[in-house]
Amino acid sequence: MADPKKLARIHRVRTLQLNLKHADEARAREKFASEATLAQRIGALADAVSPTPENALGASLGAAAHFRERLHQSAAAAQNRVLNAEVFVSRAAEATRAAKRDQTAVEKLIDRARAQIALKDMRKLEEAPPARSKRHDPC
């Protein structure tokens, strides 16, 4: 049978680890949302810089083409960051699930130890000699 103090300490540690994994997962989800928003904004900027017939001057078309090319490069880099953030979110979610499994296992051990202690106490009571009680007869 495991020591209750040891199990309580392990449970506290596992709870702290689970809370840290929840925080890591929240940060990963926040980073993913931020990267996705940035990728959308860069894509919208690239679409807005398309050449128009009003500014058909050669220099302005060249500058717009250069700026648009740079925005497409930034959009590709942002998309890669989004994919990396998505992978990081899935890893963080798996780590959170693993920490939850560990904590649940410790909680089951604690419950099992409590049940064993209760069973042991019940057996002690069953094996104990009967308590004498004073009987008062009516006078």
PDB file of C-alpha atoms in Angstrom:
ATOM      1  CA  MET A   1       0.000   0.000   0.000  1.00  0.00           C
ATOM      2  CA  ALA A   2       1.287   3.446  -0.925  1.00  0.00           C
ATOM      3  CA  ASP A   3       1.964   6.103   1.658  1.00  0.00           C
ATOM      4  CA  PRO A   4      -0.876   8.685   1.699  1.00  0.00           C
ATOM      5  CA  LYS A   5       1.553  11.580   2.187  1.00  0.00           C
ATOM      6  CA  LYS A   6       3.611  10.442  -0.788  1.00  0.00           C
ATOM      7  CA  LEU A   7       0.491  10.100  -2.935  1.00  0.00           C
ATOM      8  CA  ALA A   8      -0.697  13.558  -1.864  1.00  0.00           C
ATOM      9  CA  ARG A   9       2.671  15.057  -2.811  1.00  0.00           C
ATOM     10  CA  ILE A  10       2.659  13.286  -6.180  1.00  0.00           C
ATOM     11  CA  HIS A  11      -0.902  14.513  -6.763  1.00  0.00           C
ATOM     12  CA  ARG A  12       0.127  18.121  -6.028  1.00  0.00           C
ATOM     13  CA  VAL A  13       3.037  17.821  -8.463  1.00  0.00           C
ATOM     14  CA  ARG A  14       0.856  16.292 -11.169  1.00  0.00           C
ATOM     15  CA  THR A  15      -1.747  19.012 -10.658  1.00  0.00           C
ATOM     16  CA  LEU A  16       0.916  21.690 -11.053  1.00  0.00           C
ATOM     17  CA  GLN A  17       2.196  19.976 -14.190  1.00  0.00           C
ATOM     18  CA  LEU A  18      -1.323  19.790 -15.592  1.00  0.00           C
ATOM     19  CA  ASN A  19      -1.887  23.488 -14.914  1.00  0.00           C
ATOM     20  CA  LEU A  20       1.402  24.328 -16.648  1.00  0.00           C
ATOM     21  CA  LYS A  21       0.411  22.231 -19.664  1.00  0.00           C
ATOM     22  CA  HIS A  22      -2.962  23.992 -19.798  1.00  0.00           C
ATOM     23  CA  ALA A  23      -1.142  27.334 -19.797  1.00  0.00           C
ATOM     24  CA  ASP A  24       1.237  26.147 -22.546  1.00  0.00           C
ATOM     25  CA  GLU A  25      -1.693  25.002 -24.634  1.00  0.00           C
ATOM     26  CA  ALA A  26      -3.482  28.336 -24.155  1.00  0.00           C
ATOM     27  CA  ARG A  27      -0.346  30.213 -25.224  1.00  0.00           C
ATOM     28  CA  ALA A  28       0.005  27.952 -28.273  1.00  0.00           C
ATOM     29  CA  ARG A  29      -3.617  28.547 -29.271  1.00  0.00           C
ATOM     30  CA  GLU A  30      -3.152  32.298 -28.808  1.00  0.00           C
ATOM     31  CA  LYS A  31      -0.014  32.272 -30.964  1.00  0.00           C
ATOM     32  CA  PHE A  32      -1.837  30.265 -33.637  1.00  0.00           C
ATOM     33  CA  ALA A  33      -4.698  32.769 -33.686  1.00  0.00           C
ATOM     34  CA  SER A  34      -2.238  35.658 -33.882  1.00  0.00           C
ATOM     35  CA  GLU A  35      -0.301  34.082 -36.749  1.00  0.00           C
ATOM     36  CA  ALA A  36      -3.506  33.271 -38.640  1.00  0.00           C
ATOM     37  CA  THR A  37      -4.724  36.858 -38.242  1.00  0.00           C
ATOM     38  CA  LEU A  38      -1.376  38.194 -39.445  1.00  0.00           C
ATOM     39  CA  ALA A  39      -1.450  35.906 -42.487  1.00  0.00           C
ATOM     40  CA  GLN A  40      -4.947  37.146 -43.339  1.00  0.00           C
ATOM     41  CA  ARG A  41      -3.890  40.784 -43.016  1.00  0.00           C
ATOM     42  CA  ILE A  42      -0.849  40.250 -45.241  1.00  0.00           C
ATOM     43  CA  GLY A  43      -3.015  38.486 -47.832  1.00  0.00           C
ATOM     44  CA  ALA A  44      -5.491  41.356 -47.789  1.00  0.00           C
ATOM     45  CA  LEU A  45      -2.665  43.868 -48.253  1.00  0.00           C
ATOM     46  CA  ALA A  46      -1.285  41.888 -51.200  1.00  0.00           C
ATOM     47  CA  ASP A  47      -4.711  41.905 -52.826  1.00  0.00           C
ATOM     48  CA  ALA A  48      -5.106  45.644 -52.218  1.00  0.00           C
ATOM     49  CA  VAL A  49      -1.811  46.488 -53.948  1.00  0.00           C
ATOM     50  CA  SER A  50      -2.857  45.129 -57.324  1.00  0.00           C
ATOM     51  CA  PRO A  51      -2.154  47.535 -60.201  1.00  0.00           C
ATOM     52  CA  THR A  52      -5.031  49.699 -61.405  1.00  0.00           C
ATOM     53  CA  PRO A  53      -5.504  51.490 -64.710  1.00  0.00           C
ATOM     54  CA  GLU A  54      -5.569  54.900 -62.990  1.00  0.00           C
ATOM     55  CA  ASN A  55      -1.918  54.702 -62.003  1.00  0.00           C
ATOM     56  CA  ALA A  56      -0.546  53.261 -65.211  1.00  0.00           C
ATOM     57  CA  LEU A  57       2.803  55.040 -64.922  1.00  0.00           C
ATOM     58  CA  GLY A  58       5.758  52.729 -65.370  1.00  0.00           C
ATOM     59  CA  ALA A  59       7.515  53.672 -62.173  1.00  0.00           C
ATOM     60  CA  SER A  60       4.429  53.272 -60.021  1.00  0.00           C
ATOM     61  CA  LEU A  61       3.599  49.922 -61.647  1.00  0.00           C
ATOM     62  CA  GLY A  62       7.125  48.710 -60.957  1.00  0.00           C
ATOM     63  CA  ALA A  63       6.975  49.863 -57.363  1.00  0.00           C
ATOM     64  CA  ALA A  64       3.573  48.259 -56.875  1.00  0.00           C
ATOM     65  CA  ALA A  65       4.813  45.015 -58.422  1.00  0.00           C
ATOM     66  CA  HIS A  66       7.865  45.034 -56.162  1.00  0.00           C
ATOM     67  CA  PHE A  67       5.747  45.779 -53.086  1.00  0.00           C
ATOM     68  CA  ARG A  68       3.253  43.090 -54.072  1.00  0.00           C
ATOM     69  CA  GLU A  69       6.053  40.549 -54.538  1.00  0.00           C
ATOM     70  CA  ARG A  70       7.405  41.377 -51.085  1.00  0.00           C
ATOM     71  CA  LEU A  71       3.926  40.981 -49.619  1.00  0.00           C
ATOM     72  CA  HIS A  72       3.585  37.564 -51.269  1.00  0.00           C
ATOM     73  CA  GLN A  73       6.903  36.520 -49.744  1.00  0.00           C
ATOM     74  CA  SER A  74       5.702  37.741 -46.368  1.00  0.00           C
ATOM     75  CA  ALA A  75       2.407  35.891 -46.873  1.00  0.00           C
ATOM     76  CA  ALA A  76       4.268  32.646 -47.634  1.00  0.00           C
ATOM     77  CA  ALA A  77       6.421  33.100 -44.531  1.00  0.00           C
ATOM     78  CA  ALA A  78       3.322  33.876 -42.465  1.00  0.00           C
ATOM     79  CA  GLN A  79       1.621  30.752 -43.787  1.00  0.00           C
ATOM     80  CA  ASN A  80       4.639  28.686 -42.729  1.00  0.00           C
ATOM     81  CA  ARG A  81       4.449  30.250 -39.273  1.00  0.00           C
ATOM     82  CA  VAL A  82       0.738  29.379 -39.124  1.00  0.00           C
ATOM     83  CA  LEU A  83       1.510  25.751 -39.999  1.00  0.00           C
ATOM     84  CA  ASN A  84       4.261  25.626 -37.366  1.00  0.00           C
ATOM     85  CA  ALA A  85       1.929  27.157 -34.789  1.00  0.00           C
ATOM     86  CA  GLU A  86      -0.721  24.571 -35.661  1.00  0.00           C
ATOM     87  CA  VAL A  87       1.788  21.763 -35.099  1.00  0.00           C
ATOM     88  CA  PHE A  88       2.780  23.364 -31.804  1.00  0.00           C
ATOM     89  CA  VAL A  89      -0.889  23.524 -30.754  1.00  0.00           C
ATOM     90  CA  SER A  90      -1.360  19.835 -31.481  1.00  0.00           C
ATOM     91  CA  ARG A  91       1.790  18.964 -29.497  1.00  0.00           C
ATOM     92  CA  ALA A  92       0.648  21.124 -26.586  1.00  0.00           C
ATOM     93  CA  ALA A  93      -2.803  19.504 -26.640  1.00  0.00           C
ATOM     94  CA  GLU A  94      -1.221  16.036 -26.572  1.00  0.00           C
ATOM     95  CA  ALA A  95       1.033  17.059 -23.670  1.00  0.00           C
ATOM     96  CA  THR A  96      -2.037  18.338 -21.804  1.00  0.00           C
ATOM     97  CA  ARG A  97      -3.848  15.046 -22.403  1.00  0.00           C
ATOM     98  CA  ALA A  98      -0.806  13.113 -21.149  1.00  0.00           C
ATOM     99  CA  ALA A  99      -0.611  15.274 -18.018  1.00  0.00           C
ATOM    100  CA  LYS A 100      -4.336  14.734 -17.418  1.00  0.00           C
ATOM    101  CA  ARG A 101      -3.865  10.955 -17.761  1.00  0.00           C
ATOM    102  CA  ASP A 102      -1.024  11.084 -15.226  1.00  0.00           C
ATOM    103  CA  GLN A 103      -3.094  13.100 -12.774  1.00  0.00           C
ATOM    104  CA  THR A 104      -6.073  10.776 -13.196  1.00  0.00           C
ATOM    105  CA  ALA A 105      -3.860   7.765 -12.540  1.00  0.00           C
ATOM    106  CA  VAL A 106      -2.610   9.319  -9.304  1.00  0.00           C
ATOM    107  CA  GLU A 107      -6.191  10.154  -8.283  1.00  0.00           C
ATOM    108  CA  LYS A 108      -7.170   6.514  -8.860  1.00  0.00           C
ATOM    109  CA  LEU A 109      -4.261   5.389  -6.703  1.00  0.00           C
ATOM    110  CA  ILE A 110      -5.391   7.768  -3.955  1.00  0.00           C
ATOM    111  CA  ASP A 111      -8.963   6.457  -4.172  1.00  0.00           C
ATOM    112  CA  ARG A 112      -7.708   2.872  -4.055  1.00  0.00           C
ATOM    113  CA  ALA A 113      -5.549   3.647  -1.005  1.00  0.00           C
ATOM    114  CA  ARG A 114      -8.523   5.279   0.754  1.00  0.00           C
ATOM    115  CA  ALA A 115     -10.681   2.240  -0.004  1.00  0.00           C
ATOM    116  CA  GLN A 116      -8.003  -0.077   1.390  1.00  0.00           C
ATOM    117  CA  ILE A 117      -7.740   2.004   4.562  1.00  0.00           C
ATOM    118  CA  ALA A 118     -11.532   1.976   4.974  1.00  0.00           C
ATOM    119  CA  LEU A 119     -11.634  -1.798   4.433  1.00  0.00           C
ATOM    120  CA  LYS A 120      -8.841  -2.282   6.945  1.00  0.00           C
ATOM    121  CA  ASP A 121     -10.712  -0.155   9.511  1.00  0.00           C
ATOM    122  CA  MET A 122     -13.914  -2.108   8.902  1.00  0.00           C
ATOM    123  CA  ARG A 123     -12.101  -5.399   9.508  1.00  0.00           C
ATOM    124  CA  LYS A 124     -10.633  -4.034  12.730  1.00  0.00           C
ATOM    125  CA  LEU A 125     -14.120  -3.100  13.907  1.00  0.00           C
ATOM    126  CA  GLU A 126     -15.463  -6.538  12.975  1.00  0.00           C
ATOM    127  CA  GLU A 127     -12.674  -8.294  14.854  1.00  0.00           C
ATOM    128  CA  ALA A 128     -12.894  -6.053  17.892  1.00  0.00           C
ATOM    129  CA  PRO A 129     -14.532  -7.576  20.966  1.00  0.00           C
ATOM    130  CA  PRO A 130     -18.075  -6.456  21.600  1.00  0.00           C
ATOM    131  CA  ALA A 131     -18.356  -3.422  23.776  1.00  0.00           C
ATOM    132  CA  ARG A 132     -20.139  -3.992  27.056  1.00  0.00           C
ATOM    133  CA  SER A 133     -23.001  -1.739  27.622  1.00  0.00           C
ATOM    134  CA  LYS A 134     -24.720  -1.230  30.936  1.00  0.00           C
ATOM    135  CA  ARG A 135     -28.287  -2.288  30.961  1.00  0.00           C
ATOM    136  CA  HIS A 136     -30.583  -0.450  33.239  1.00  0.00           C
ATOM    137  CA  ASP A 137     -33.619  -2.460  34.146  1.00  0.00           C
ATOM    138  CA  PRO A 138     -36.794  -0.592  34.947  1.00  0.00           C
ATOM    139  CA  CYS A 139     -37.028  -0.077  38.636  1.00  0.00           C
TER     140      CYS A 139
END
